[in-house]
Short mmCIF file of C-alpha atoms in Angstrom, two decimals:
data_model
loop_
_atom_site.label_atom_id
_atom_site.label_comp_id
_atom_site.label_asym_id
_atom_site.label_seq_id
_atom_site.Cartn_x
_atom_site.Cartn_y
_atom_site.Cartn_z
CA ALA A 1 103.97 153.71 86.03
CA GLN A 2 101.23 153.09 83.53
CA SER A 3 97.76 151.85 84.41
CA VAL A 4 94.31 151.48 82.87
CA THR A 5 90.96 151.91 84.57
CA GLN A 6 87.76 150.84 82.88
CA LEU A 7 85.16 152.71 84.83
CA ASP A 8 82.29 150.27 84.36
CA SER A 9 82.50 146.51 84.77
CA HIS A 10 79.10 146.08 83.11
CA VAL A 11 77.11 148.25 80.70
CA SER A 12 73.62 147.42 79.46
CA VAL A 13 71.98 149.18 76.50
CA SER A 14 68.99 148.59 74.25
CA GLU A 15 69.49 147.70 70.61
CA GLY A 16 69.67 150.84 68.49
CA THR A 17 70.80 153.11 71.33
CA PRO A 18 74.30 154.61 71.73
CA VAL A 19 77.14 152.79 73.46
CA LEU A 20 79.70 154.45 75.73
CA LEU A 21 82.47 152.41 77.37
CA ARG A 22 84.78 154.49 79.52
CA CYS A 23 88.52 154.13 79.90
CA ASN A 24 91.03 156.28 81.80
CA TYR A 25 94.74 155.70 81.63
CA SER A 26 97.83 156.77 83.45
CA SER A 27 101.08 157.05 81.54
CA SER A 28 104.33 158.92 81.93
CA TYR A 29 104.90 159.20 78.21
CA SER A 30 102.89 159.39 75.01
CA PRO A 31 101.08 156.11 75.07
CA SER A 32 99.71 153.83 72.41
CA LEU A 33 96.12 152.92 73.22
CA PHE A 34 93.96 150.08 71.96
CA TRP A 35 90.45 148.73 72.34
CA TYR A 36 89.90 145.00 71.94
CA VAL A 37 86.69 142.95 72.02
CA GLN A 38 86.32 139.38 73.25
CA HIS A 39 83.35 137.20 72.47
CA PRO A 40 82.72 134.13 74.67
CA ASN A 41 85.37 131.42 74.32
CA LYS A 42 87.25 133.48 71.76
CA GLY A 43 90.48 135.45 71.66
CA LEU A 44 90.70 139.22 71.58
CA GLN A 45 89.95 141.09 68.37
CA LEU A 46 91.35 144.55 67.71
CA LEU A 47 88.67 147.24 67.38
CA LEU A 48 90.90 150.28 66.99
CA LYS A 49 94.22 151.83 68.00
CA TYR A 50 95.59 155.26 68.80
CA THR A 51 99.26 155.95 68.18
CA SER A 52 99.60 159.78 68.33
CA ALA A 53 98.01 160.58 64.98
CA ALA A 54 94.40 161.85 64.86
CA THR A 55 92.76 162.04 68.27
CA LEU A 56 89.48 160.63 66.94
CA VAL A 57 90.07 157.06 65.89
CA LYS A 58 87.64 155.04 63.83
CA GLY A 59 87.57 151.29 64.17
CA ILE A 60 85.70 148.31 62.88
CA ASN A 61 81.96 147.66 63.20
CA GLY A 62 81.11 151.35 63.63
CA PHE A 63 83.11 151.88 66.83
CA GLU A 64 85.25 154.92 67.44
CA ALA A 65 87.25 156.38 70.31
CA GLU A 66 88.55 159.81 71.18
CA PHE A 67 91.92 160.37 72.81
CA LYS A 68 91.74 163.25 75.30
CA LYS A 69 95.12 163.95 76.79
CA SER A 70 93.86 166.59 79.23
CA GLU A 71 91.39 164.10 80.69
CA THR A 72 93.65 161.03 80.21
CA SER A 73 90.67 159.29 78.69
CA PHE A 74 90.09 157.04 75.70
CA HIS A 75 86.37 156.28 75.72
CA LEU A 76 84.84 153.91 73.17
CA THR A 77 81.56 154.85 71.49
CA LYS A 78 79.13 153.55 68.91
CA PRO A 79 76.05 155.46 67.72
CA SER A 80 73.72 152.48 67.56
CA ALA A 81 74.16 149.16 69.37
CA HIS A 82 73.53 145.87 67.64
CA MET A 83 72.81 142.55 69.31
CA SER A 84 76.11 141.20 67.95
CA ASP A 85 78.01 143.86 69.95
CA ALA A 86 77.32 141.97 73.18
CA ALA A 87 80.79 140.96 74.38
CA GLU A 88 83.58 142.01 76.74
CA TYR A 89 85.68 145.04 75.82
CA PHE A 90 89.23 145.73 76.95
CA CYS A 91 91.12 149.01 76.96
CA VAL A 92 94.89 148.54 76.62
CA VAL A 93 97.77 150.98 77.08
CA SER A 94 101.39 150.77 76.10
CA GLU A 95 104.16 153.22 76.78
CA GLY A 96 106.56 152.17 74.15
CA GLY A 97 109.23 149.65 73.54
CA SER A 98 108.25 146.07 73.08
CA GLN A 99 104.97 144.45 73.89
CA GLY A 100 105.95 143.36 77.33
CA ASN A 101 104.74 146.75 78.47
CA LEU A 102 101.09 146.24 77.54
CA ILE A 103 98.66 146.86 80.39
CA PHE A 104 95.07 145.60 80.07
CA GLY A 105 92.04 147.05 81.79
CA LYS A 106 89.78 144.72 83.76
CA GLY A 107 87.21 144.72 80.97
CA THR A 108 83.65 145.97 80.49
CA LYS A 109 80.93 143.48 79.71
CA LEU A 110 78.42 144.97 77.28
CA SER A 111 74.88 143.58 77.24
CA VAL A 112 72.46 144.54 74.45
CA LYS A 113 68.73 144.16 75.08
CA PRO A 114 66.34 143.62 72.17
CA LYS B 1 95.62 134.53 55.54
CA ALA B 2 95.36 132.11 58.45
CA GLY B 3 95.05 133.60 61.91
CA VAL B 4 96.84 132.67 65.09
CA THR B 5 96.28 129.00 65.86
CA GLN B 6 96.44 127.60 69.36
CA THR B 7 96.33 123.92 70.22
CA PRO B 8 94.76 122.23 71.99
CA ARG B 9 91.60 124.28 72.64
CA TYR B 10 90.79 122.49 75.89
CA LEU B 11 92.94 120.59 78.32
CA ILE B 12 92.26 118.90 81.66
CA LYS B 13 95.16 118.06 83.95
CA THR B 14 95.68 117.17 87.59
CA ARG B 15 97.83 118.90 90.16
CA GLY B 16 101.53 118.17 89.86
CA GLN B 17 101.43 117.33 86.16
CA GLN B 18 103.01 119.43 83.47
CA VAL B 19 101.51 120.77 80.26
CA THR B 20 102.69 122.15 76.93
CA LEU B 21 100.61 124.55 74.87
CA SER B 22 101.30 125.40 71.25
CA CYS B 23 100.89 128.57 69.21
CA SER B 24 101.34 129.13 65.48
CA PRO B 25 101.50 132.84 64.66
CA ILE B 26 100.27 134.56 61.53
CA SER B 27 102.66 133.99 58.66
CA GLY B 28 105.38 136.65 58.70
CA HIS B 29 104.87 137.59 62.34
CA ARG B 30 108.02 137.15 64.37
CA SER B 31 106.82 138.26 67.79
CA VAL B 32 104.74 135.93 69.93
CA SER B 33 103.34 136.88 73.32
CA TRP B 34 101.55 134.74 75.89
CA TYR B 35 98.88 135.85 78.35
CA GLN B 36 96.96 134.23 81.19
CA GLN B 37 93.32 135.23 81.60
CA THR B 38 91.41 134.48 84.80
CA PRO B 39 88.18 135.96 86.20
CA GLY B 40 90.00 137.28 89.25
CA GLN B 41 93.23 138.66 87.80
CA GLY B 42 92.09 139.48 84.28
CA LEU B 43 94.66 139.44 81.50
CA GLN B 44 98.25 139.12 82.63
CA PHE B 45 101.34 139.10 80.46
CA LEU B 46 103.49 135.97 80.69
CA PHE B 47 106.30 136.47 78.19
CA GLU B 48 107.18 137.59 74.70
CA TYR B 49 109.46 135.92 72.18
CA PHE B 50 111.09 137.40 69.12
CA SER B 51 113.45 135.54 66.80
CA GLU B 52 113.70 132.60 69.21
CA THR B 53 114.71 134.84 72.13
CA GLN B 54 112.66 135.71 75.17
CA ARG B 55 112.56 139.46 75.10
CA ASN B 56 110.17 140.25 77.96
CA LYS B 57 108.84 138.38 80.93
CA GLY B 58 105.93 139.05 83.24
CA ASN B 59 105.71 138.39 86.94
CA PHE B 60 105.11 134.64 86.97
CA PRO B 61 107.02 131.89 88.75
CA GLY B 62 109.68 129.85 87.00
CA ARG B 63 107.20 127.00 86.53
CA PHE B 64 106.01 128.94 83.52
CA SER B 65 108.41 128.77 80.61
CA GLY B 66 108.32 129.05 76.86
CA ARG B 67 110.30 128.84 73.71
CA GLN B 68 110.12 129.89 70.10
CA PHE B 69 111.26 127.96 67.08
CA SER B 70 112.92 129.20 63.92
CA ASN B 71 109.56 129.23 62.10
CA SER B 72 108.21 131.56 64.86
CA ARG B 73 105.94 128.90 66.31
CA SER B 74 105.95 129.01 70.08
CA GLU B 75 105.28 126.66 72.93
CA MET B 76 104.50 127.40 76.54
CA ASN B 77 105.16 124.92 79.31
CA VAL B 78 103.82 124.87 82.84
CA SER B 79 105.35 122.38 85.27
CA THR B 80 104.05 121.15 88.63
CA LEU B 81 100.54 122.37 87.92
CA GLU B 82 98.55 124.04 90.68
CA LEU B 83 94.81 124.59 90.97
CA GLY B 84 95.38 128.31 90.46
CA ASP B 85 96.84 127.67 87.02
CA SER B 86 93.34 127.01 85.70
CA ALA B 87 92.85 129.74 83.12
CA LEU B 88 92.47 130.66 79.50
CA TYR B 89 95.93 130.96 77.97
CA LEU B 90 96.08 133.31 75.01
CA CYS B 91 98.78 133.66 72.42
CA ALA B 92 99.18 136.76 70.27
CA SER B 93 101.47 137.62 67.40
CA SER B 94 102.65 140.74 65.58
CA PHE B 95 105.31 141.59 63.03
CA THR B 96 108.02 143.00 65.28
CA GLY B 97 106.43 143.18 68.70
CA HIS B 98 106.72 146.93 68.99
CA SER B 99 104.21 148.31 71.46
CA ASN B 100 102.43 150.47 68.86
CA GLN B 101 101.59 147.42 66.76
CA PRO B 102 98.29 145.69 67.40
CA GLN B 103 98.52 142.07 68.41
CA HIS B 104 96.51 139.34 66.77
CA PHE B 105 95.13 136.83 69.23
CA GLY B 106 94.33 133.17 68.95
CA ASP B 107 91.19 131.69 70.50
CA GLY B 108 93.17 130.37 73.44
CA THR B 109 93.68 127.13 75.29
CA ARG B 110 91.39 126.60 78.27
CA LEU B 111 93.34 124.71 80.93
CA SER B 112 91.46 123.13 83.80
CA ILE B 113 93.32 121.67 86.77
CA LEU B 114 91.56 119.04 88.88
#
């Protein structure tokens, strides 16, 4: 059975410092992996996706994630945080087939201090 | 290109009533999925429709139902509302609904049950 664990429920960084949001997954097959961001009272916006191509995936707004099969991890990083990055981030895994198999992590709330 | 549109944005109902939520997907998208988001349970999959057929269903009681029209617009209905149904209901669309396709989310309908 597939599952997603976001290791931190809340991360706080200062503006201009690096961001690291951690995600571990469990999957029986080669998964598709996504990171989404949700700003208050908004829907989810896709940041990036991994679907078995390059293991380092670049997304929007300077975010990137590295798929590490040996560690079953898909951590999200950004070199320099901006105030507008403050939001909740969700790691999502899918094993294949249709989208009824999507599993969402519990989310990580990112705070950015000036 | 217009995004996913959900109406209404906010809704207040009382226990025992029923409610219908609407979702218009991105033009050309034929798969529509519905999710419930609560602080306690996070994001949970309700169901997915493709070409007017329910293709996948999550673990929710039969009070939760949906349908999809020939223009891919979808509605979700909840009957005999309970206090625990208070949540943000999100709709997402994609071209075919395959799990390796990113979903595009609407801003949601916030349902409050009094």
